[in-house]
Protein backbone atom coordinates (compact mmCIF):
# COMPACT_ATOMS: atom_id res chain seq x y z
CA UNK A 1 0.00 0.00 0.00
CA UNK A 2 1.03 3.52 -0.59
CA UNK A 3 2.24 4.30 2.89
CA UNK A 4 4.53 1.31 2.93
CA UNK A 5 6.10 2.25 -0.35
CA UNK A 6 6.60 5.67 1.07
CA UNK A 7 8.85 4.44 3.86
CA UNK A 8 11.01 2.66 1.34
CA UNK A 9 11.39 5.71 -0.83
CA UNK A 10 12.07 7.94 2.13
CA UNK A 11 14.83 5.59 3.17
CA UNK A 12 16.37 5.70 -0.29
CA UNK A 13 16.06 9.45 -0.19
CA UNK A 14 17.81 9.65 3.15
CA UNK A 15 20.67 7.54 1.87
CA UNK A 16 20.93 9.48 -1.38
CA UNK A 17 20.85 12.94 0.09
CA UNK A 18 24.42 13.04 1.28
CA UNK A 19 23.84 16.60 2.41
CA UNK A 20 21.67 15.38 5.23
CA UNK A 21 18.56 16.66 6.87
CA UNK A 22 19.32 20.36 6.75
CA UNK A 23 19.74 20.32 2.97
CA UNK A 24 16.49 18.42 2.62
CA UNK A 25 14.61 20.91 4.77
CA UNK A 26 15.96 23.83 2.82
CA UNK A 27 14.80 22.23 -0.40
CA UNK A 28 11.36 21.64 1.04
CA UNK A 29 11.03 25.19 2.31
CA UNK A 30 11.71 26.49 -1.18
CA UNK A 31 8.75 24.58 -2.62
CA UNK A 32 6.11 26.56 -0.83
CA UNK A 33 2.50 25.99 -1.89
CA UNK A 34 1.65 28.31 -4.75
CA UNK A 35 5.32 28.79 -5.58
CA UNK A 36 7.46 31.78 -4.83
CA UNK A 37 8.80 32.51 -1.41
CA UNK A 38 8.53 30.12 1.50
CA UNK A 39 5.07 30.01 3.03
CA UNK A 40 4.46 32.35 5.92
CA UNK A 41 2.74 30.21 8.50
CA UNK A 42 0.98 31.71 11.49
CA UNK A 43 3.11 29.66 13.85
CA UNK A 44 6.82 29.67 13.09
CA UNK A 45 9.85 28.66 15.11
CA UNK A 46 13.54 28.41 14.42
CA UNK A 47 14.90 24.96 13.88
CA UNK A 48 16.46 25.02 17.36
CA UNK A 49 13.14 25.98 18.91
CA UNK A 50 11.31 23.16 17.12
CA UNK A 51 13.89 20.70 18.39
CA UNK A 52 13.18 21.85 21.92
CA UNK A 53 9.40 21.84 21.53
CA UNK A 54 9.17 18.40 19.94
CA UNK A 55 10.51 14.98 20.78
CA UNK A 56 13.08 13.61 18.36
CA UNK A 57 10.47 11.32 16.84
CA UNK A 58 7.93 14.13 16.45
CA UNK A 59 10.57 16.34 14.90
CA UNK A 60 11.43 13.73 12.27
CA UNK A 61 7.79 13.54 11.17
CA UNK A 62 6.60 17.14 11.49
CA UNK A 63 9.71 19.01 10.40
CA UNK A 64 11.48 16.46 8.17
CA UNK A 65 8.43 14.75 6.62
CA UNK A 66 9.37 11.43 8.10
CA UNK A 67 6.97 8.50 8.43
CA UNK A 68 6.48 6.56 11.62
CA UNK A 69 6.52 2.77 11.51
CA UNK A 70 2.99 1.42 10.97
CA UNK A 71 1.06 0.03 13.94
CA UNK A 72 3.28 1.94 16.38
CA UNK A 73 1.00 4.85 17.28
CA UNK A 74 -1.34 4.50 20.25
CA UNK A 75 -3.70 6.75 18.29
CA UNK A 76 -4.47 3.82 15.98
CA UNK A 77 -6.49 2.31 18.80
CA UNK A 78 -7.96 5.56 20.08
CA UNK A 79 -11.72 5.12 19.70
CA UNK A 80 -13.05 7.67 22.18
CA UNK A 81 -14.97 10.76 21.09
CA UNK A 82 -12.66 13.73 20.90
CA UNK A 83 -10.32 15.81 18.80
CA UNK A 84 -6.95 15.12 17.20
CA UNK A 85 -4.71 18.20 17.16
CA UNK A 86 -1.35 19.14 15.64
CA UNK A 87 1.50 18.12 17.93
CA UNK A 88 3.45 21.15 16.75
CA UNK A 89 1.00 23.99 17.34
CA UNK A 90 -2.10 22.39 18.94
CA UNK A 91 -4.42 23.35 16.08
CA UNK A 92 -7.42 20.95 16.05
CA UNK A 93 -7.13 18.85 12.88
CA UNK A 94 -9.59 15.95 12.93
CA UNK A 95 -12.73 14.92 14.79
CA UNK A 96 -13.03 11.36 16.04
CA UNK A 97 -16.28 11.27 14.04
CA UNK A 98 -14.30 11.03 10.81
CA UNK A 99 -11.76 8.43 11.98
CA UNK A 100 -11.92 4.94 10.49
CA UNK A 101 -9.84 1.79 10.58
CA UNK A 102 -8.01 1.69 7.26
CA UNK A 103 -5.98 -1.38 8.18
CA UNK A 104 -2.78 0.42 7.17
CA UNK A 105 -1.41 0.87 10.67
CA UNK A 106 -1.67 4.65 10.55
CA UNK A 107 -4.50 6.74 12.04
CA UNK A 108 -6.86 7.42 9.15
CA UNK A 109 -9.65 9.92 8.59
CA UNK A 110 -12.03 10.66 5.75
CA UNK A 111 -12.21 14.41 6.37
CA UNK A 112 -10.23 17.08 8.25
CA UNK A 113 -11.81 19.89 10.24
CA UNK A 114 -12.46 23.14 8.38
CA UNK A 115 -9.36 25.24 7.69
CA UNK A 116 -7.16 22.73 9.50
CA UNK A 117 -4.87 21.38 6.81
CA UNK A 118 -3.38 22.33 3.49
CA UNK A 119 -2.24 19.93 0.81
CA UNK A 120 0.30 20.23 -1.91
CA UNK A 121 1.56 17.94 -4.57
CA UNK A 122 4.59 15.97 -3.55
CA UNK A 123 6.53 14.70 -6.55
CA UNK A 124 9.49 13.35 -4.62
CA UNK A 125 10.92 9.93 -5.37
CA UNK A 126 9.17 9.50 -8.70
CA UNK A 127 5.65 9.46 -7.27
CA UNK A 128 2.90 12.04 -7.30
CA UNK A 129 1.13 12.22 -3.97
CA UNK A 130 -0.75 14.84 -2.02
CA UNK A 131 1.13 15.79 1.11
CA UNK A 132 -0.97 17.01 4.05
CA UNK A 133 0.41 19.82 6.20
CA UNK A 134 -0.88 21.66 9.25
CA UNK A 135 -2.36 24.92 8.01
CA UNK A 136 -1.01 26.88 10.99
CA UNK A 137 2.58 25.69 11.44
CA UNK A 138 3.28 23.85 8.18
CA UNK A 139 4.12 20.65 10.01
CA UNK A 140 4.06 17.48 7.89
CA UNK A 141 1.15 15.27 8.91
CA UNK A 142 0.97 12.61 6.20
CA UNK A 143 -0.66 12.14 2.79
CA UNK A 144 -4.19 11.98 1.43
CA UNK A 145 -5.34 9.29 -1.00
CA UNK A 146 -8.57 8.82 -2.95
CA UNK A 147 -9.36 5.28 -1.79
CA UNK A 148 -11.18 6.22 1.41
CA UNK A 149 -14.72 5.45 2.53
CA UNK A 150 -17.90 7.43 1.94
CA UNK A 151 -18.96 10.18 2.08
CA UNK A 152 -15.74 11.81 0.80
CA UNK A 153 -13.90 8.83 -0.66
CA UNK A 154 -10.72 10.26 0.83
CA UNK A 155 -8.21 8.63 3.14
CA UNK A 156 -6.09 10.98 5.20
CA UNK A 157 -3.18 8.73 6.17
CA UNK A 158 -1.71 10.48 9.20
CA UNK A 159 1.28 9.96 11.43
CA UNK A 160 0.15 9.50 15.01
CA UNK A 161 3.36 11.21 16.13
CA UNK A 162 2.20 14.41 14.44
CA UNK A 163 -0.94 14.60 16.55
CA UNK A 164 -2.22 14.68 20.11
CA UNK A 165 -5.65 13.47 21.20
CA UNK A 166 -8.00 15.19 23.64
CA UNK A 167 -11.14 13.29 24.70
CA UNK A 168 -14.40 15.19 24.57
CA UNK A 169 -15.43 16.48 27.98
CA UNK A 170 -18.79 15.77 29.55
CA UNK A 171 -19.39 12.81 27.24
ZN1 LIG B 1 0.50 22.77 13.48
PDB file of C-alpha atoms in Angstrom, residues 6 18 59:
ATOM      1  CA  UNK A   6       6.597   5.672   1.070  1.00  0.00           C
ATOM      2  CA  UNK A  18      24.419  13.043   1.280  1.00  0.00           C
ATOM      3  CA  UNK A  59      10.573  16.341  14.900  1.00  0.00           C
TER       4      UNK A  59
END
